[in-house]
PDB file of C-alpha atoms in Angstrom:
ATOM      1  CA  UNK F   1       0.162  -0.001   0.004  1.00  0.00           C
ATOM      2  CA  UNK F   2       1.047   3.483  -0.565  1.00  0.00           C
ATOM      3  CA  UNK F   3       2.853   5.169   2.397  1.00  0.00           C
ATOM      4  CA  UNK F   4       1.268   8.235   4.073  1.00  0.00           C
ATOM      5  CA  UNK F   5       4.275  10.601   4.437  1.00  0.00           C
ATOM      6  CA  UNK F   6       3.079  14.161   4.311  1.00  0.00           C
ATOM      7  CA  UNK F   7       3.554  15.504   0.657  1.00  0.00           C
ATOM      8  CA  UNK F   8       6.077  18.036  -0.158  1.00  0.00           C
ATOM      9  CA  UNK F   9       4.481  19.178  -3.277  1.00  0.00           C
ATOM     10  CA  UNK F  10       5.765  19.086  -6.796  1.00  0.00           C
ATOM     11  CA  UNK F  11       7.077  22.665  -7.191  1.00  0.00           C
ATOM     12  CA  UNK F  12      10.629  22.146  -6.735  1.00  0.00           C
ATOM     13  CA  UNK F  13      10.554  19.477  -9.999  1.00  0.00           C
ATOM     14  CA  UNK F  14       8.705  21.982 -12.278  1.00  0.00           C
ATOM     15  CA  UNK F  15      11.035  23.533 -14.401  1.00  0.00           C
ATOM     16  CA  UNK F  16      10.547  27.445 -13.906  1.00  0.00           C
ATOM     17  CA  UNK F  17      10.771  28.275 -17.639  1.00  0.00           C
ATOM     18  CA  UNK F  18       9.613  25.430 -19.356  1.00  0.00           C
ATOM     19  CA  UNK F  19       8.996  25.983 -23.080  1.00  0.00           C
ATOM     20  CA  UNK F  20       7.087  22.602 -23.890  1.00  0.00           C
ATOM     21  CA  UNK F  21       4.974  20.282 -22.778  1.00  0.00           C
ATOM     22  CA  UNK F  22       7.823  17.676 -23.423  1.00  0.00           C
ATOM     23  CA  UNK F  23      10.048  19.588 -21.211  1.00  0.00           C
ATOM     24  CA  UNK F  24       7.359  19.481 -18.351  1.00  0.00           C
ATOM     25  CA  UNK F  25       6.831  15.690 -19.106  1.00  0.00           C
ATOM     26  CA  UNK F  26      10.486  14.958 -19.003  1.00  0.00           C
ATOM     27  CA  UNK F  27      11.093  16.586 -15.629  1.00  0.00           C
ATOM     28  CA  UNK F  28       7.681  15.421 -14.013  1.00  0.00           C
ATOM     29  CA  UNK F  29       9.307  11.632 -14.659  1.00  0.00           C
ATOM     30  CA  UNK F  30      11.329  12.338 -11.513  1.00  0.00           C
ATOM     31  CA  UNK F  31       8.725  13.848  -9.441  1.00  0.00           C
ATOM     32  CA  UNK F  32       8.513  12.982  -5.759  1.00  0.00           C
ATOM     33  CA  UNK F  33       6.213  15.536  -4.815  1.00  0.00           C
ATOM     34  CA  UNK F  34       4.026  13.195  -2.719  1.00  0.00           C
ATOM     35  CA  UNK F  35       4.348   9.461  -1.644  1.00  0.00           C
ATOM     36  CA  UNK F  36       2.359   8.089  -4.785  1.00  0.00           C
ATOM     37  CA  UNK F  37       5.607   8.074  -6.659  1.00  0.00           C
ATOM     38  CA  UNK F  38       6.755   5.226  -4.606  1.00  0.00           C
ATOM     39  CA  UNK F  39       4.576   2.549  -5.474  1.00  0.00           C
ATOM     40  CA  UNK F  40       3.375   3.735  -8.855  1.00  0.00           C
ATOM     41  CA  UNK F  41       5.089   2.477 -11.961  1.00  0.00           C
ATOM     42  CA  UNK F  42       5.658   5.663 -13.604  1.00  0.00           C
ATOM     43  CA  UNK F  43       4.451   9.315 -13.873  1.00  0.00           C
ATOM     44  CA  UNK F  44       1.652   9.606 -16.126  1.00  0.00           C
ATOM     45  CA  UNK F  45       1.689  13.016 -17.854  1.00  0.00           C
ATOM     46  CA  UNK F  46      -0.771  14.784 -20.164  1.00  0.00           C
ATOM     47  CA  UNK F  47      -0.659  14.348 -23.906  1.00  0.00           C
ATOM     48  CA  UNK F  48      -2.122  15.924 -27.039  1.00  0.00           C
ATOM     49  CA  UNK F  49      -2.033  19.076 -29.111  1.00  0.00           C
ATOM     50  CA  UNK F  50       0.176  21.907 -27.572  1.00  0.00           C
ATOM     51  CA  UNK F  51      -2.183  24.480 -29.169  1.00  0.00           C
ATOM     52  CA  UNK F  52      -5.262  22.604 -27.930  1.00  0.00           C
ATOM     53  CA  UNK F  53      -8.398  24.447 -27.850  1.00  0.00           C
ATOM     54  CA  UNK F  54      -9.974  22.133 -25.415  1.00  0.00           C
ATOM     55  CA  UNK F  55      -8.172  20.698 -22.397  1.00  0.00           C
ATOM     56  CA  UNK F  56      -9.722  17.619 -20.618  1.00  0.00           C
ATOM     57  CA  UNK F  57      -8.753  17.101 -16.801  1.00  0.00           C
ATOM     58  CA  UNK F  58      -9.534  13.836 -15.164  1.00  0.00           C
ATOM     59  CA  UNK F  59      -8.835  12.297 -11.673  1.00  0.00           C
ATOM     60  CA  UNK F  60      -5.668  10.376 -11.799  1.00  0.00           C
ATOM     61  CA  UNK F  61      -4.198   7.552 -13.981  1.00  0.00           C
ATOM     62  CA  UNK F  62      -5.616   4.090 -13.862  1.00  0.00           C
ATOM     63  CA  UNK F  63      -3.948   0.772 -13.844  1.00  0.00           C
ATOM     64  CA  UNK F  64      -3.451   0.396 -17.539  1.00  0.00           C
ATOM     65  CA  UNK F  65      -2.329   4.089 -17.785  1.00  0.00           C
ATOM     66  CA  UNK F  66       0.355   3.569 -14.978  1.00  0.00           C
ATOM     67  CA  UNK F  67       1.691   0.597 -16.669  1.00  0.00           C
ATOM     68  CA  UNK F  68       2.002   2.230 -20.092  1.00  0.00           C
ATOM     69  CA  UNK F  69       2.540   5.938 -19.098  1.00  0.00           C
ATOM     70  CA  UNK F  70      -0.340   7.154 -21.123  1.00  0.00           C
ATOM     71  CA  UNK F  71      -3.424   9.139 -19.806  1.00  0.00           C
ATOM     72  CA  UNK F  72      -7.036   7.638 -20.706  1.00  0.00           C
ATOM     73  CA  UNK F  73      -5.926   4.550 -22.715  1.00  0.00           C
ATOM     74  CA  UNK F  74      -7.872   2.079 -20.723  1.00  0.00           C
ATOM     75  CA  UNK F  75     -11.572   1.236 -20.733  1.00  0.00           C
ATOM     76  CA  UNK F  76     -12.497   4.739 -19.532  1.00  0.00           C
ATOM     77  CA  UNK F  77     -10.305   6.285 -22.073  1.00  0.00           C
ATOM     78  CA  UNK F  78     -11.775   4.215 -24.969  1.00  0.00           C
ATOM     79  CA  UNK F  79     -15.480   5.328 -23.824  1.00  0.00           C
ATOM     80  CA  UNK F  80     -14.296   8.848 -23.653  1.00  0.00           C
ATOM     81  CA  UNK F  81     -12.881   8.873 -27.330  1.00  0.00           C
ATOM     82  CA  UNK F  82     -16.174   7.391 -28.557  1.00  0.00           C
ATOM     83  CA  UNK F  83     -17.916  10.221 -26.597  1.00  0.00           C
ATOM     84  CA  UNK F  84     -15.852  12.935 -28.191  1.00  0.00           C
ATOM     85  CA  UNK F  85     -16.345  11.530 -31.606  1.00  0.00           C
ATOM     86  CA  UNK F  86     -20.244  11.356 -31.040  1.00  0.00           C
ATOM     87  CA  UNK F  87     -19.977  14.859 -29.971  1.00  0.00           C
ATOM     88  CA  UNK F  88     -18.114  16.063 -33.014  1.00  0.00           C
ATOM     89  CA  UNK F  89     -14.948  17.247 -31.287  1.00  0.00           C
ATOM     90  CA  UNK F  90     -11.650  16.979 -33.370  1.00  0.00           C
ATOM     91  CA  UNK F  91      -9.248  15.025 -31.577  1.00  0.00           C
ATOM     92  CA  UNK F  92      -6.387  17.164 -32.948  1.00  0.00           C
ATOM     93  CA  UNK F  93      -7.843  20.033 -30.903  1.00  0.00           C
ATOM     94  CA  UNK F  94      -7.543  18.143 -27.574  1.00  0.00           C
ATOM     95  CA  UNK F  95      -5.274  18.021 -24.831  1.00  0.00           C
ATOM     96  CA  UNK F  96      -5.843  15.596 -21.962  1.00  0.00           C
ATOM     97  CA  UNK F  97      -4.370  15.233 -18.497  1.00  0.00           C
ATOM     98  CA  UNK F  98      -5.246  14.496 -14.813  1.00  0.00           C
ATOM     99  CA  UNK F  99      -5.137  16.669 -11.862  1.00  0.00           C
ATOM    100  CA  UNK F 100      -2.933  13.827 -10.137  1.00  0.00           C
ATOM    101  CA  UNK F 101       0.006  12.254 -12.300  1.00  0.00           C
ATOM    102  CA  UNK F 102       0.443   9.018 -10.205  1.00  0.00           C
ATOM    103  CA  UNK F 103      -1.686   6.219  -9.762  1.00  0.00           C
ATOM    104  CA  UNK F 104      -3.104   5.784  -6.212  1.00  0.00           C
ATOM    105  CA  UNK F 105      -4.293   2.081  -5.463  1.00  0.00           C
ATOM    106  CA  UNK F 106      -4.328  -0.557  -2.819  1.00  0.00           C
ATOM    107  CA  UNK F 107      -3.177  -4.141  -3.404  1.00  0.00           C
ATOM    108  CA  UNK F 108      -5.914  -6.884  -2.729  1.00  0.00           C
ATOM    109  CA  UNK F 109      -4.009  -9.966  -3.428  1.00  0.00           C
ATOM    110  CA  UNK F 110      -2.345  -9.424  -6.964  1.00  0.00           C
ATOM    111  CA  UNK F 111      -4.850  -6.794  -7.938  1.00  0.00           C
ATOM    112  CA  UNK F 112      -4.128  -3.039  -7.647  1.00  0.00           C
ATOM    113  CA  UNK F 113      -7.629  -1.367  -6.643  1.00  0.00           C
ATOM    114  CA  UNK F 114      -8.096   2.507  -7.390  1.00  0.00           C
ATOM    115  CA  UNK F 115      -8.187   4.627  -4.454  1.00  0.00           C
ATOM    116  CA  UNK F 116      -9.411   8.310  -4.937  1.00  0.00           C
ATOM    117  CA  UNK F 117      -6.432  10.782  -4.287  1.00  0.00           C
ATOM    118  CA  UNK F 118      -6.954  12.881  -1.236  1.00  0.00           C
ATOM    119  CA  UNK F 119      -6.774  16.615  -0.998  1.00  0.00           C
ATOM    120  CA  UNK F 120      -3.037  16.568  -0.182  1.00  0.00           C
ATOM    121  CA  UNK F 121      -2.044  14.628  -3.304  1.00  0.00           C
ATOM    122  CA  UNK F 122      -4.318  16.959  -5.579  1.00  0.00           C
ATOM    123  CA  UNK F 123      -2.478  20.050  -3.837  1.00  0.00           C
ATOM    124  CA  UNK F 124       0.901  18.341  -4.239  1.00  0.00           C
ATOM    125  CA  UNK F 125       0.359  17.861  -8.010  1.00  0.00           C
ATOM    126  CA  UNK F 126      -1.252  21.048  -8.766  1.00  0.00           C
ATOM    127  CA  UNK F 127       2.029  22.991  -9.798  1.00  0.00           C
ATOM    128  CA  UNK F 128       2.190  20.652 -12.858  1.00  0.00           C
ATOM    129  CA  UNK F 129      -1.411  21.414 -13.783  1.00  0.00           C
ATOM    130  CA  UNK F 130      -0.568  25.248 -13.491  1.00  0.00           C
ATOM    131  CA  UNK F 131       2.528  24.688 -15.661  1.00  0.00           C
ATOM    132  CA  UNK F 132       0.609  22.730 -18.172  1.00  0.00           C
ATOM    133  CA  UNK F 133      -2.017  25.621 -18.482  1.00  0.00           C
ATOM    134  CA  UNK F 134       0.589  28.256 -18.860  1.00  0.00           C
ATOM    135  CA  UNK F 135       1.774  26.587 -21.885  1.00  0.00           C
ATOM    136  CA  UNK F 136      -1.595  25.413 -23.360  1.00  0.00           C
ATOM    137  CA  UNK F 137      -3.697  28.439 -22.909  1.00  0.00           C
ATOM    138  CA  UNK F 138      -6.953  26.645 -24.238  1.00  0.00           C
ATOM    139  CA  UNK F 139     -10.150  28.169 -25.261  1.00  0.00           C
ATOM    140  CA  UNK F 140     -12.120  25.519 -22.976  1.00  0.00           C
ATOM    141  CA  UNK F 141     -11.505  23.306 -19.907  1.00  0.00           C
ATOM    142  CA  UNK F 142     -13.529  20.114 -19.524  1.00  0.00           C
ATOM    143  CA  UNK F 143     -13.452  18.930 -16.006  1.00  0.00           C
ATOM    144  CA  UNK F 144     -14.191  15.035 -15.739  1.00  0.00           C
ATOM    145  CA  UNK F 145     -15.728  14.082 -12.528  1.00  0.00           C
ATOM    146  CA  UNK F 146     -15.946  15.226  -8.884  1.00  0.00           C
ATOM    147  CA  UNK F 147     -12.454  14.949  -8.028  1.00  0.00           C
ATOM    148  CA  UNK F 148     -11.195  17.082 -10.913  1.00  0.00           C
ATOM    149  CA  UNK F 149     -14.113  19.632 -10.338  1.00  0.00           C
ATOM    150  CA  UNK F 150     -13.075  20.095  -6.428  1.00  0.00           C
ATOM    151  CA  UNK F 151      -9.502  20.091  -7.483  1.00  0.00           C
ATOM    152  CA  UNK F 152      -9.955  22.962 -10.203  1.00  0.00           C
ATOM    153  CA  UNK F 153     -13.138  24.523  -9.142  1.00  0.00           C
ATOM    154  CA  UNK F 154     -13.312  24.331  -5.578  1.00  0.00           C
ATOM    155  CA  UNK F 155     -14.641  22.247  -2.587  1.00  0.00           C
ATOM    156  CA  UNK F 156     -18.140  22.954  -3.134  1.00  0.00           C
ATOM    157  CA  UNK F 157     -18.262  21.948  -6.839  1.00  0.00           C
ATOM    158  CA  UNK F 158     -20.913  19.205  -7.298  1.00  0.00           C
ATOM    159  CA  UNK F 159     -20.971  17.595 -10.757  1.00  0.00           C
ATOM    160  CA  UNK F 160     -24.535  16.576 -10.416  1.00  0.00           C
ATOM    161  CA  UNK F 161     -25.342  20.301  -9.899  1.00  0.00           C
ATOM    162  CA  UNK F 162     -22.948  22.148 -12.435  1.00  0.00           C
ATOM    163  CA  UNK F 163     -22.306  19.603 -15.340  1.00  0.00           C
ATOM    164  CA  UNK F 164     -23.157  20.580 -18.746  1.00  0.00           C
ATOM    165  CA  UNK F 165     -23.214  24.252 -18.610  1.00  0.00           C
ATOM    166  CA  UNK F 166     -20.428  26.610 -19.475  1.00  0.00           C
ATOM    167  CA  UNK F 167     -18.963  28.594 -16.592  1.00  0.00           C
ATOM    168  CA  UNK F 168     -16.267  31.528 -16.503  1.00  0.00           C
ATOM    169  CA  UNK F 169     -12.495  30.719 -16.099  1.00  0.00           C
ATOM    170  CA  UNK F 170     -10.496  31.321 -14.386  1.00  0.00           C
ATOM    171  CA  UNK F 171     -12.988  33.277 -12.048  1.00  0.00           C
ATOM    172  CA  UNK F 172     -14.532  29.915 -11.318  1.00  0.00           C
ATOM    173  CA  UNK F 173     -11.214  28.433 -10.587  1.00  0.00           C
ATOM    174  CA  UNK F 174     -10.285  27.394  -6.861  1.00  0.00           C
ATOM    175  CA  UNK F 175      -6.904  29.478  -7.247  1.00  0.00           C
ATOM    176  CA  UNK F 176      -7.408  31.604 -10.288  1.00  0.00           C
ATOM    177  CA  UNK F 177      -4.078  33.471  -9.683  1.00  0.00           C
ATOM    178  CA  UNK F 178      -2.574  30.184 -10.387  1.00  0.00           C
ATOM    179  CA  UNK F 179      -3.743  30.008 -14.114  1.00  0.00           C
ATOM    180  CA  UNK F 180      -2.169  32.757 -16.433  1.00  0.00           C
ATOM    181  CA  UNK F 181      -4.893  32.365 -18.780  1.00  0.00           C
ATOM    182  CA  UNK F 182      -8.019  34.538 -19.549  1.00  0.00           C
ATOM    183  CA  UNK F 183     -10.989  34.538 -21.473  1.00  0.00           C
ATOM    184  CA  UNK F 184     -11.805  31.004 -21.642  1.00  0.00           C
ATOM    185  CA  UNK F 185     -14.512  28.786 -20.190  1.00  0.00           C
ATOM    186  CA  UNK F 186     -14.934  25.814 -18.138  1.00  0.00           C
ATOM    187  CA  UNK F 187     -17.449  22.949 -18.415  1.00  0.00           C
ATOM    188  CA  UNK F 188     -18.109  20.009 -16.020  1.00  0.00           C
ATOM    189  CA  UNK F 189     -19.263  16.576 -16.968  1.00  0.00           C
ATOM    190  CA  UNK F 190     -19.158  13.004 -15.546  1.00  0.00           C
ATOM    191  CA  UNK F 191     -15.980  10.953 -15.530  1.00  0.00           C
ATOM    192  CA  UNK F 192     -16.320   8.391 -18.200  1.00  0.00           C
ATOM    193  CA  UNK F 193     -15.647   5.673 -15.669  1.00  0.00           C
ATOM    194  CA  UNK F 194     -18.951   6.623 -14.016  1.00  0.00           C
ATOM    195  CA  UNK F 195     -20.558   5.776 -17.310  1.00  0.00           C
ATOM    196  CA  UNK F 196     -18.998   2.222 -17.045  1.00  0.00           C
ATOM    197  CA  UNK F 197     -20.383   1.853 -13.623  1.00  0.00           C
ATOM    198  CA  UNK F 198     -23.856   3.161 -14.318  1.00  0.00           C
ATOM    199  CA  UNK F 199     -26.533   0.755 -14.184  1.00  0.00           C
ATOM    200  CA  UNK F 200     -28.153   2.126 -17.325  1.00  0.00           C
ATOM    201  CA  UNK F 201     -24.790   2.694 -19.295  1.00  0.00           C
ATOM    202  CA  UNK F 202     -26.682   3.875 -22.609  1.00  0.00           C
ATOM    203  CA  UNK F 203     -28.388   6.494 -20.917  1.00  0.00           C
ATOM    204  CA  UNK F 204     -25.460   7.902 -19.029  1.00  0.00           C
ATOM    205  CA  UNK F 205     -23.248   7.805 -22.130  1.00  0.00           C
ATOM    206  CA  UNK F 206     -25.757   9.822 -23.950  1.00  0.00           C
ATOM    207  CA  UNK F 207     -25.520  12.340 -21.213  1.00  0.00           C
ATOM    208  CA  UNK F 208     -21.837  12.633 -21.265  1.00  0.00           C
ATOM    209  CA  UNK F 209     -22.092  12.894 -24.991  1.00  0.00           C
ATOM    210  CA  UNK F 210     -24.765  15.819 -24.665  1.00  0.00           C
ATOM    211  CA  UNK F 211     -22.428  17.656 -22.150  1.00  0.00           C
ATOM    212  CA  UNK F 212     -19.573  17.356 -24.793  1.00  0.00           C
ATOM    213  CA  UNK F 213     -21.661  18.907 -27.352  1.00  0.00           C
ATOM    214  CA  UNK F 214     -21.970  21.765 -25.438  1.00  0.00           C
ATOM    215  CA  UNK F 215     -17.992  22.069 -25.579  1.00  0.00           C
ATOM    216  CA  UNK F 216     -17.825  21.459 -29.055  1.00  0.00           C
ATOM    217  CA  UNK F 217     -20.283  24.316 -29.874  1.00  0.00           C
ATOM    218  CA  UNK F 218     -18.382  26.582 -27.678  1.00  0.00           C
ATOM    219  CA  UNK F 219     -15.175  26.289 -29.434  1.00  0.00           C
ATOM    220  CA  UNK F 220     -16.684  26.419 -33.239  1.00  0.00           C
TER     221      UNK F 220
END
């Protein structure tokens, strides 16, 4: 199981004047800003277009992502790609990342079971998200699920109440001074893993697509 050492935060590993996402990714590979690095296979950094119009932010990498080092390539990622296609969003306009860059899990036999990142993990990893946004400067931020929503929009965020509608950014951000971007918007929706867990998966999937259609219209 992951240790519970108090996170020191990622700031000392973030290059102060990074010129590219690739430079950030390279530096993040050595990050020890919280205890999750010790048990995870590797840092899973964001990927996609450096001049993306839309940035998707999820919670953390899962087991498959941890093994391969890429975000959203497991079952939830495949479902998200299908939803993006159905919503009419050009994948070439996207960048996708997570609020936390290491996989948090507990062992049950040989299985690694997902554990939701805590506030300390989110705070520790925040400098990486800030650095990504400083380079990307997107038109729209799509927040996937409750954990990412609380990480970026504050502890009062409720995905069931705020999903599917455009909100101002960075005014809506928890710490707007951290994000040197302006005149963009945020939109929250459910995490694709919630669709996979839903009793009525078809209805949940259509709801996700409907939310992403709002995002598609916002950047046309």
